[in-house]
Short mmCIF file of C-alpha atoms in Angstrom, two decimals:
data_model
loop_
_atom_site.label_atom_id
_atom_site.label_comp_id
_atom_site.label_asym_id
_atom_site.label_seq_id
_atom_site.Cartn_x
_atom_site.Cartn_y
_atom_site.Cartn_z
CA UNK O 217 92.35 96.33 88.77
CA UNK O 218 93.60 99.65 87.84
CA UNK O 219 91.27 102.82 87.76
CA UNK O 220 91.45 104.20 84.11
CA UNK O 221 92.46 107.73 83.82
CA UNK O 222 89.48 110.80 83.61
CA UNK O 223 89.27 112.31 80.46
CA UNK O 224 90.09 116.08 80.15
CA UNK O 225 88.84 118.97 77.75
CA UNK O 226 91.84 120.97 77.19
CA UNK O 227 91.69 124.23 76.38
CA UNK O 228 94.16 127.13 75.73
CA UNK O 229 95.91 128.25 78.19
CA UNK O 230 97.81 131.67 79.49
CA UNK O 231 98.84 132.50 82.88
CA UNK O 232 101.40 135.01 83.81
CA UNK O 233 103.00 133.48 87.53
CA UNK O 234 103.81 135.77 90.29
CA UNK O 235 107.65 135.95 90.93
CA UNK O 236 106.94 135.62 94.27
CA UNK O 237 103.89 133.88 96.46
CA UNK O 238 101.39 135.81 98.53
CA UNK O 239 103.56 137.31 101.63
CA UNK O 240 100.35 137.53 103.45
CA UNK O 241 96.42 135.74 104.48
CA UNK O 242 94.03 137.42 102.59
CA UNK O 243 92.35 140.15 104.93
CA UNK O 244 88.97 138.89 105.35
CA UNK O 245 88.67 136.20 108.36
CA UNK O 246 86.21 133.23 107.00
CA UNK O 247 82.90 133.69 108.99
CA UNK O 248 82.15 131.47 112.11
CA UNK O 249 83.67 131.83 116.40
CA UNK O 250 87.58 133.15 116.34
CA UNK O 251 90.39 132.10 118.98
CA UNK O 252 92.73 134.02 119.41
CA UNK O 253 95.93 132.22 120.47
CA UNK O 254 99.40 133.96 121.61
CA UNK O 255 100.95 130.83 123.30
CA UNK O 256 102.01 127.73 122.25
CA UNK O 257 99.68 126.15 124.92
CA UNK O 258 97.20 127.89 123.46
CA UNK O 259 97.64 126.57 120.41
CA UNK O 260 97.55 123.04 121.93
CA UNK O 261 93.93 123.87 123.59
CA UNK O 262 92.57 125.17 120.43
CA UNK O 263 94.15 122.53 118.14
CA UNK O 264 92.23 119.89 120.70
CA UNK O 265 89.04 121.58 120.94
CA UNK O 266 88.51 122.63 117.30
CA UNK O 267 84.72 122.46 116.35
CA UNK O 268 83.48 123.23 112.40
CA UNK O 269 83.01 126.91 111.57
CA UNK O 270 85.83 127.80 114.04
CA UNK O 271 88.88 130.04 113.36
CA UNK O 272 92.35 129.29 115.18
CA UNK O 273 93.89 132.80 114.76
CA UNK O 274 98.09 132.86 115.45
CA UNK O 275 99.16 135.96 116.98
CA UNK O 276 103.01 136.18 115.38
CA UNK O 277 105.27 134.45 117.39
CA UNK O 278 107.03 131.06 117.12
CA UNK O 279 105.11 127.87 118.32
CA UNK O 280 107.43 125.12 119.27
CA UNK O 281 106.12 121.45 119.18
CA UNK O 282 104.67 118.28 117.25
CA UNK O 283 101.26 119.95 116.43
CA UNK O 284 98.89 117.05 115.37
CA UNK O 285 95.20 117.15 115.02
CA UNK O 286 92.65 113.87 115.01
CA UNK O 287 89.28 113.46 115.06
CA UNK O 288 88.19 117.48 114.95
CA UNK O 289 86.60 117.81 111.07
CA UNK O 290 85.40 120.54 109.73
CA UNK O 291 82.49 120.54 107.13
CA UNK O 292 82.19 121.80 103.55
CA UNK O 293 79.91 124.57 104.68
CA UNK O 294 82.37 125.12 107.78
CA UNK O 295 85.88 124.43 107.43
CA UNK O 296 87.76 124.76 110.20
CA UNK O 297 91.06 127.25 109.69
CA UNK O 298 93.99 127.97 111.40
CA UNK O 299 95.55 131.46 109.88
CA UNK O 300 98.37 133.83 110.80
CA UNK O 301 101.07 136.14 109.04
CA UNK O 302 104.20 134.86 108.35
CA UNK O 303 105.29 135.89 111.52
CA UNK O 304 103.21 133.03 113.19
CA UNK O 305 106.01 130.07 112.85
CA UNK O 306 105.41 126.63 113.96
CA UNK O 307 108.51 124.23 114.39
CA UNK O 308 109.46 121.43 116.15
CA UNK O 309 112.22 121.55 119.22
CA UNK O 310 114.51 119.00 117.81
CA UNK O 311 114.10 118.95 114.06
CA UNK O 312 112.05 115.82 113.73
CA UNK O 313 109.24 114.39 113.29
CA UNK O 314 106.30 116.38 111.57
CA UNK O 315 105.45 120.12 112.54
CA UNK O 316 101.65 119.93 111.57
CA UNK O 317 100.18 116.68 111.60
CA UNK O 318 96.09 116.60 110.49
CA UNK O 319 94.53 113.07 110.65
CA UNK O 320 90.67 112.70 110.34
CA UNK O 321 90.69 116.47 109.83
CA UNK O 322 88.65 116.64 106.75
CA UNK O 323 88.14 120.17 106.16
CA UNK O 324 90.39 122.25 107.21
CA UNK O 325 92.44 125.14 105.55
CA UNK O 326 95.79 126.50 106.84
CA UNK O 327 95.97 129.87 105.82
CA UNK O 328 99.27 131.93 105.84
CA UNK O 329 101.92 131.10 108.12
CA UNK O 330 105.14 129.64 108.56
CA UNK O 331 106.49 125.96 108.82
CA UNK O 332 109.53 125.14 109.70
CA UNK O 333 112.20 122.90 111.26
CA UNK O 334 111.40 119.54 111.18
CA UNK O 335 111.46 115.86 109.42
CA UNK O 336 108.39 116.51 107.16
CA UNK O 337 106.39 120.11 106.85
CA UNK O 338 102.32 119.11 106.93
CA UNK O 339 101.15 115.66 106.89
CA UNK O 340 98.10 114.90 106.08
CA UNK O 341 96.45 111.85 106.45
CA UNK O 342 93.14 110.49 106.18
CA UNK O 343 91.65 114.09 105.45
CA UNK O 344 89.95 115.10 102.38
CA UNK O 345 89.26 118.59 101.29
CA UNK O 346 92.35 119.83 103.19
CA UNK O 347 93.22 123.30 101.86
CA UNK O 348 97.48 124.46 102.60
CA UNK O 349 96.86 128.43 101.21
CA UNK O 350 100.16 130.86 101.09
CA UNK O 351 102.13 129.25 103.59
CA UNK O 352 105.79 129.62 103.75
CA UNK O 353 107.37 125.60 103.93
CA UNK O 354 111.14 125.73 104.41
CA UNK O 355 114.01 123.62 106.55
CA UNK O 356 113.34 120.34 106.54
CA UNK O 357 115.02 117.15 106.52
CA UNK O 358 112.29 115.63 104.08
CA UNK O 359 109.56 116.93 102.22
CA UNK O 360 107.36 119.46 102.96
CA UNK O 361 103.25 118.81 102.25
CA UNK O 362 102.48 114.94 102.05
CA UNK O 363 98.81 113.95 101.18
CA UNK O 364 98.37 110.47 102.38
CA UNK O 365 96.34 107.51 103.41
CA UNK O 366 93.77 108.22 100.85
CA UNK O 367 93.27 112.22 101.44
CA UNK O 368 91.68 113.18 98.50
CA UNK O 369 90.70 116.91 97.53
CA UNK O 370 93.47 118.69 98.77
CA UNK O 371 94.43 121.71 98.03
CA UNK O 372 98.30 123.71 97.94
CA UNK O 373 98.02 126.79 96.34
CA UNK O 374 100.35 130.37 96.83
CA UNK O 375 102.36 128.48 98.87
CA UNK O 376 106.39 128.96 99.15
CA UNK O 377 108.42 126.05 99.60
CA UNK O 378 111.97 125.94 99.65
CA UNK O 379 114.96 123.86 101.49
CA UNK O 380 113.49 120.60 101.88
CA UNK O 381 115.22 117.36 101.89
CA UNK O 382 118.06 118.20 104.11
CA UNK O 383 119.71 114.89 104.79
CA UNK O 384 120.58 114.08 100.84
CA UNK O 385 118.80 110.99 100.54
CA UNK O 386 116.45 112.24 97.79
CA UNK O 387 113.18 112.72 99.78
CA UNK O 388 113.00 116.24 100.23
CA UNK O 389 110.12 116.49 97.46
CA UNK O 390 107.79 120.25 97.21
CA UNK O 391 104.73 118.22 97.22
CA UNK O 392 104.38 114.47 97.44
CA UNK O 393 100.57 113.30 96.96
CA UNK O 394 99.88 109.46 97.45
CA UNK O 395 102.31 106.39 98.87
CA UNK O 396 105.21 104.72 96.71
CA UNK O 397 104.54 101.21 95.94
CA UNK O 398 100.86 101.09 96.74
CA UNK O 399 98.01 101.39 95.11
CA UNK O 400 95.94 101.76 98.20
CA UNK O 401 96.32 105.37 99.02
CA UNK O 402 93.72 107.09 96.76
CA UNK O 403 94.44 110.53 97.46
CA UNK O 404 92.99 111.28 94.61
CA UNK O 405 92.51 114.83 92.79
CA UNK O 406 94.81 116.56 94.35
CA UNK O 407 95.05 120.71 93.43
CA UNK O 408 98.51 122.27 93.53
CA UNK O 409 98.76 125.68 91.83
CA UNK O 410 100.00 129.01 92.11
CA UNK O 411 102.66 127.87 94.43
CA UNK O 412 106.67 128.74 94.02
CA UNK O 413 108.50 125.43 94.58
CA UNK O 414 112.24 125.82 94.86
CA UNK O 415 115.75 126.53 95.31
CA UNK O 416 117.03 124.00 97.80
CA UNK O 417 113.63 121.48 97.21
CA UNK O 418 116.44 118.58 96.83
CA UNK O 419 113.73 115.87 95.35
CA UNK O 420 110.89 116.75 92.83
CA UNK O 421 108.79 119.83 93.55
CA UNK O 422 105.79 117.61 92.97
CA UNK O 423 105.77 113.81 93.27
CA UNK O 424 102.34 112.21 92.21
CA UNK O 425 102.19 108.05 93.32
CA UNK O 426 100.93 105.38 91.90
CA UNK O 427 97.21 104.71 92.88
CA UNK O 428 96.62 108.78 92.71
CA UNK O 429 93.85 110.05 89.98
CA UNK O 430 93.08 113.42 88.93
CA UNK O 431 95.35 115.53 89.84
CA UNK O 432 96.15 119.00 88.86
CA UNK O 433 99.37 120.96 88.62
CA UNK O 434 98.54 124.53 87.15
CA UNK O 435 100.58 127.81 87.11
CA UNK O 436 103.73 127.12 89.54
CA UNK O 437 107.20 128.31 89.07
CA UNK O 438 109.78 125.22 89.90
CA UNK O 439 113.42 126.57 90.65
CA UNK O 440 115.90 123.12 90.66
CA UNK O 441 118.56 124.26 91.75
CA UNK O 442 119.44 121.91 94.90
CA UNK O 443 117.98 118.90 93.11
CA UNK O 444 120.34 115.91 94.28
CA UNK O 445 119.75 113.06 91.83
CA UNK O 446 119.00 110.70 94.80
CA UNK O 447 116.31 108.22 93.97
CA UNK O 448 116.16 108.96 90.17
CA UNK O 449 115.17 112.56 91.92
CA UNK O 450 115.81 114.57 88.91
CA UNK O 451 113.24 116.97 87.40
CA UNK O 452 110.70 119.38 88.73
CA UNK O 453 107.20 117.20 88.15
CA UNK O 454 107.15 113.36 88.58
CA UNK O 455 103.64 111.86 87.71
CA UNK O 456 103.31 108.08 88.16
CA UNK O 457 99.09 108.55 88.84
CA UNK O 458 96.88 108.70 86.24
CA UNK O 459 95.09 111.41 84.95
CA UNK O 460 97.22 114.11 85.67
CA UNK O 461 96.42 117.94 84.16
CA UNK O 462 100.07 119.57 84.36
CA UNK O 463 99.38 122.89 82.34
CA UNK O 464 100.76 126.84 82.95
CA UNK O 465 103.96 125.98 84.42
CA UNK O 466 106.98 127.49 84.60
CA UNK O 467 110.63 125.60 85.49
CA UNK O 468 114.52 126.15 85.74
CA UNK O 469 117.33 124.94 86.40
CA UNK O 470 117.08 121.30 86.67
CA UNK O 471 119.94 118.49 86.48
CA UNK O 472 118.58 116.83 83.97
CA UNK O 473 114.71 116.94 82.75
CA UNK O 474 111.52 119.10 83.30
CA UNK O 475 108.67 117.29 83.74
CA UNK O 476 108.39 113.13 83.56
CA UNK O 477 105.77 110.42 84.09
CA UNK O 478 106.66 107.15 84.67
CA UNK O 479 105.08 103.65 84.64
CA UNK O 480 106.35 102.75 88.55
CA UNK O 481 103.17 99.75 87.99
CA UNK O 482 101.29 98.80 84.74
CA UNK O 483 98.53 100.41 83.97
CA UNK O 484 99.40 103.81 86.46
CA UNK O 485 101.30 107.03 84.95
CA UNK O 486 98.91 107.39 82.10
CA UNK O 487 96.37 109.79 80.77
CA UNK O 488 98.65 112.54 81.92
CA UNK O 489 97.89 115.75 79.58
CA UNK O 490 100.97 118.51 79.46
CA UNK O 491 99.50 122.08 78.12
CA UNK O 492 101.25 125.69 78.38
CA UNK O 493 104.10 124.67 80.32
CA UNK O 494 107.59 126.51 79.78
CA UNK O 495 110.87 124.82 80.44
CA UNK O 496 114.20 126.25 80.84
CA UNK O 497 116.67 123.16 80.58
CA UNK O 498 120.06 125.66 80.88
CA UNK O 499 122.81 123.03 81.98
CA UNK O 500 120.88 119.92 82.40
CA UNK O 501 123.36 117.25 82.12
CA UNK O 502 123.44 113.42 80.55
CA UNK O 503 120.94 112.30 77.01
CA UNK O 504 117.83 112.51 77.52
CA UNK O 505 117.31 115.97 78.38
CA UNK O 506 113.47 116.49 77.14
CA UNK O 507 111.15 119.41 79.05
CA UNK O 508 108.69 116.54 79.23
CA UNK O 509 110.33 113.36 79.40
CA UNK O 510 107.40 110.29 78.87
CA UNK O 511 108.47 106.81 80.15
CA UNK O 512 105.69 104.00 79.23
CA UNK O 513 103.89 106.23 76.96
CA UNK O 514 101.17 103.56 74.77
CA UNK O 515 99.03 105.61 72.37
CA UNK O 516 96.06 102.87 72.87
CA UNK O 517 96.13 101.79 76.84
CA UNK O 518 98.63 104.73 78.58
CA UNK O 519 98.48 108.11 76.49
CA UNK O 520 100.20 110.95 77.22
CA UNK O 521 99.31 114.07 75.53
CA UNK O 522 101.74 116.76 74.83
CA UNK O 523 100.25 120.16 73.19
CA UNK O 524 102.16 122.57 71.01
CA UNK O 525 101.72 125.48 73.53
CA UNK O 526 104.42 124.19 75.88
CA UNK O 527 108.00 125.45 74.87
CA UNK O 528 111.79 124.80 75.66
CA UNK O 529 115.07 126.41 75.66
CA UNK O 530 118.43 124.04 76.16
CA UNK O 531 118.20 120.72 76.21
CA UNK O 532 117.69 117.71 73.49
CA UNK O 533 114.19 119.10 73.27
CA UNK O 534 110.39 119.48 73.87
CA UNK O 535 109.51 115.66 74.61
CA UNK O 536 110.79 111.95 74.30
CA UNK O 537 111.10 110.95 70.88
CA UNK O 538 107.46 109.43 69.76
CA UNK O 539 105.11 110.60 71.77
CA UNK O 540 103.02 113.24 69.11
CA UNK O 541 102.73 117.03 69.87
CA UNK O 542 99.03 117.89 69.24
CA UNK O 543 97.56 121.60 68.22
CA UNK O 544 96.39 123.54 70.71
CA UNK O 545 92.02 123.53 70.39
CA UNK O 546 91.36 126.76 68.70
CA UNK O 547 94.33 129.22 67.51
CA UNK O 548 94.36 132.24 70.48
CA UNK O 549 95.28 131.33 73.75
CA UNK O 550 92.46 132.99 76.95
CA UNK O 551 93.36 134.07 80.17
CA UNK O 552 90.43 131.82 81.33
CA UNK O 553 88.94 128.35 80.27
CA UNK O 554 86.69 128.27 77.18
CA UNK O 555 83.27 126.76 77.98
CA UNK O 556 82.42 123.24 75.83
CA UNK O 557 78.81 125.00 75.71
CA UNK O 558 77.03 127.98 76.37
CA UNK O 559 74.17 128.35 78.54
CA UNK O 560 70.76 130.03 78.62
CA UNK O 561 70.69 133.13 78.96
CA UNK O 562 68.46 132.52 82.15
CA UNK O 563 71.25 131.04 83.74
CA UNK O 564 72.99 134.81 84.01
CA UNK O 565 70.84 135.29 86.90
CA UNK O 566 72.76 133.30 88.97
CA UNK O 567 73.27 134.85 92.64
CA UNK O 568 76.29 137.36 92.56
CA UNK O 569 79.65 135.77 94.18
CA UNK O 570 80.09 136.43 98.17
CA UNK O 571 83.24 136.60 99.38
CA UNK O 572 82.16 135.07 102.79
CA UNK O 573 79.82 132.55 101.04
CA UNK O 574 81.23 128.65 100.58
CA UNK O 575 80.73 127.09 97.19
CA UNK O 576 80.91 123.73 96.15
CA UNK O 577 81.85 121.97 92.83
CA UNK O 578 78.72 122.87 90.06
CA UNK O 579 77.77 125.95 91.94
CA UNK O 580 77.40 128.93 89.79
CA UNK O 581 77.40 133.14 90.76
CA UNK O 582 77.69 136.15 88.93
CA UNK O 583 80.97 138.58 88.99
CA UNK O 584 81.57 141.07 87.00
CA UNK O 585 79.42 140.93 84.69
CA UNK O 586 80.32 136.97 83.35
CA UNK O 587 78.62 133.91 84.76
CA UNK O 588 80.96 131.36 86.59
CA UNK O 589 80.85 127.76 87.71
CA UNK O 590 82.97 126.17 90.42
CA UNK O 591 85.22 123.63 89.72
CA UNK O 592 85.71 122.31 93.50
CA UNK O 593 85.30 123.63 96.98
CA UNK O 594 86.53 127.45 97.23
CA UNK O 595 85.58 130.49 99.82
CA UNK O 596 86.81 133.59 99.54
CA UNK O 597 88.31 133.35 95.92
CA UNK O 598 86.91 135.96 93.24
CA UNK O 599 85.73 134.51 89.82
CA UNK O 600 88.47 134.81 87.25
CA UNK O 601 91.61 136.31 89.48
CA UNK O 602 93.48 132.95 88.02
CA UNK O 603 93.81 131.17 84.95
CA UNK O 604 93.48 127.87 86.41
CA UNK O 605 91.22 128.78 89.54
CA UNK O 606 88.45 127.58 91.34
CA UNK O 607 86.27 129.42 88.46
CA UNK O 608 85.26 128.33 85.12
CA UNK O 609 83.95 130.93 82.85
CA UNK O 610 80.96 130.08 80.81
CA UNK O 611 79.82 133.40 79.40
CA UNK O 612 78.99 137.07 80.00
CA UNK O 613 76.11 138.39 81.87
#
């Protein structure tokens, strides 16, 4: 039995997308005991040994290995986090295999360093509420962040990831969430935003499997070019889950389409909702050249819904010939998520938002003078510095 897809309240959307992601971790270092590590057998001793609360702090340098971590959670209230600059670069000797490996490591955030030169970037598997935050992903043979054996509330946000898929064969994807001809892998409601995906990502800068629910794709910029046509590998989004938000983003140069769902097994790829996104279909090739291409779209048991806000230039047009474009709910696009209602005033005196402070999904603060609720997990982000953040604004204070 198939899950049926969540239903979303779309709003308008408006997001203006860094040309570039973050360069750097943010400055503040989340709360709880630091190591410092200079040495890749450091690294190896902290990796083992990581406790909740604790921060594994890279020194720049490259770190040559297989760096895996099982067994060592974190907890909502302390992650654990590994952070450096960009100068902090872990690769593998030979090329293969996967550079960062977390298994059973629910919990953890990896915060703004490099990964490089191997088989697959960061696997995760069997983890849940893994955050990968403005990390640089590049040469690899195949794709570069896979969530996996049912890891569910990840995060990949102001990440860069470029030059993946190195051996042609069409797995080189940005971002692949779930397992291809499964439904068993739930890694369900994945969050990728933010994030600049592309030149030289040779497969789909997202891939979202079968047996995947709720996931989000908000305010990326996709660059194509690279894109091999390997395994149907031929746009920038490919959602085969169900319930997919894909809304704010911004693609280019693609060999054929811009964003697609597809019905890989009956009843999966539907309830996918496409708001605000901007394709740029220059030289796509073949028929069929649609920004958002729908395959198995059924208006009664696997909608799709396509709103008026997203826009094309080249191609054969906006979307696959029968699936409706709705209006956009109410006629002037925010920079922020309208509220469905609006609360007591009482609730404006909600405790003001701490930087250092971890929030879960409900939670509301005050920030400049509006009241905010969170959507999922965050730390450290402020209340309304994205479009599609951690925040929903419901009203001023």
């Amino acid at each position: 039995m198939t899950t049926p897809p969540p239903s979303r309240t779309v709003v308008p959307w408006s997001h203006t997308v860094p040309a570039t992601a973050a360069t750097s971790p943010p400055a503040v270092t989340p709360p709880g005991d630091t190591v410092d590590v200079a040495t890749a057998a450091q690294l190896r001793t902290a990796l083992a040994a990581a406790t909740p609360g604790r921060t594994i702090r890279l020194a720049d340098g490259t770190y040559v290995g297989s760096w895996k971590v099982s067994g060592r959670p974190g907890t909502a209230a302390a992650p654990v986090v590994l952070v450096g600059g960009r100068g902090a670069v872990l690769r593998t000797s030979s090329g293969g295999g996967n550079v960062l490996q977390l298994t059973d490591a629910d919990w953890w955030t990896v915060r703004g360093i490099t990964v490089e030169h191997g088989q697959k970037g960061v696997m995760i598997d069997s983890s849940d509420h893994v955050t990968v935050d403005d990390v640089l992903v590049h040469d690899l043979t195949m794709e570069g962040i896979h969530f996996r054996t049912s890891s569910s509330d990840g995060t990949v946000q102001r990440s860069t990831i470029t030059d993946t898929g190195q051996d042609g064969r069409g797995m080189g994807e940005g971002v692949y969430v779930g397992t291809a001809n499964t439904l068993t892998d739930r890694s369900d409601r994945a969050t990728i935003r933010d994030n600049v995906i592309g030149p030289l990502v040779r497969a789909e800068g997202v891939d979202i499997k079968e047996g995947t629910t709720g996931a989000v794709i908000a305010g990326n910029t996709f660059d194509g070019t690279g894109l091999t046509g390997a395994n149907y590998d031929d746009s920038w989004v490919d959602v085969k889950g169900n319930g997919t938000l894909v809304v704010g983003n911004r693609g280019s140069r693609t060999t054929h389409a811009g964003f697609q769902t597809h019905t890989q097994v009956a009843g999966w790829g539907c309830g996918t909702v496409f708001q605000g996104n901007s394709a740029d279909l220059t030289g796509a090739q073949g028929t069929g050249r649609y920004a958002i291409d729908v395959s198995g779209d059924d208006a009664a048991t696997c909608p799709t819904t396509v709103y008026a806000d997203n826009t094309v230039v080249g191609g054969d047009g906006l979307v696959t010939p029968g699936v409706p474009v709705l209006p956009v709910a109410g006629s002037t696009p925010t920079a922020t998520p309208t509220p469905t209602s609006t609360p007591s005033s009482t609730a404006c005196t909600a405790a003001a938002w701490s930087a250092t402070a971890v929030y879960t999904g409900g939670a509301t603060v005050s920030s400049g003078g509006a009241l905010y609720r969170a959507r999922w997990w965050t730390q450290g982000e402020v209340p309304g510095a994205s479009g599609w953040g951690a925040w929903e604004r419901l009203a001023a204070c």
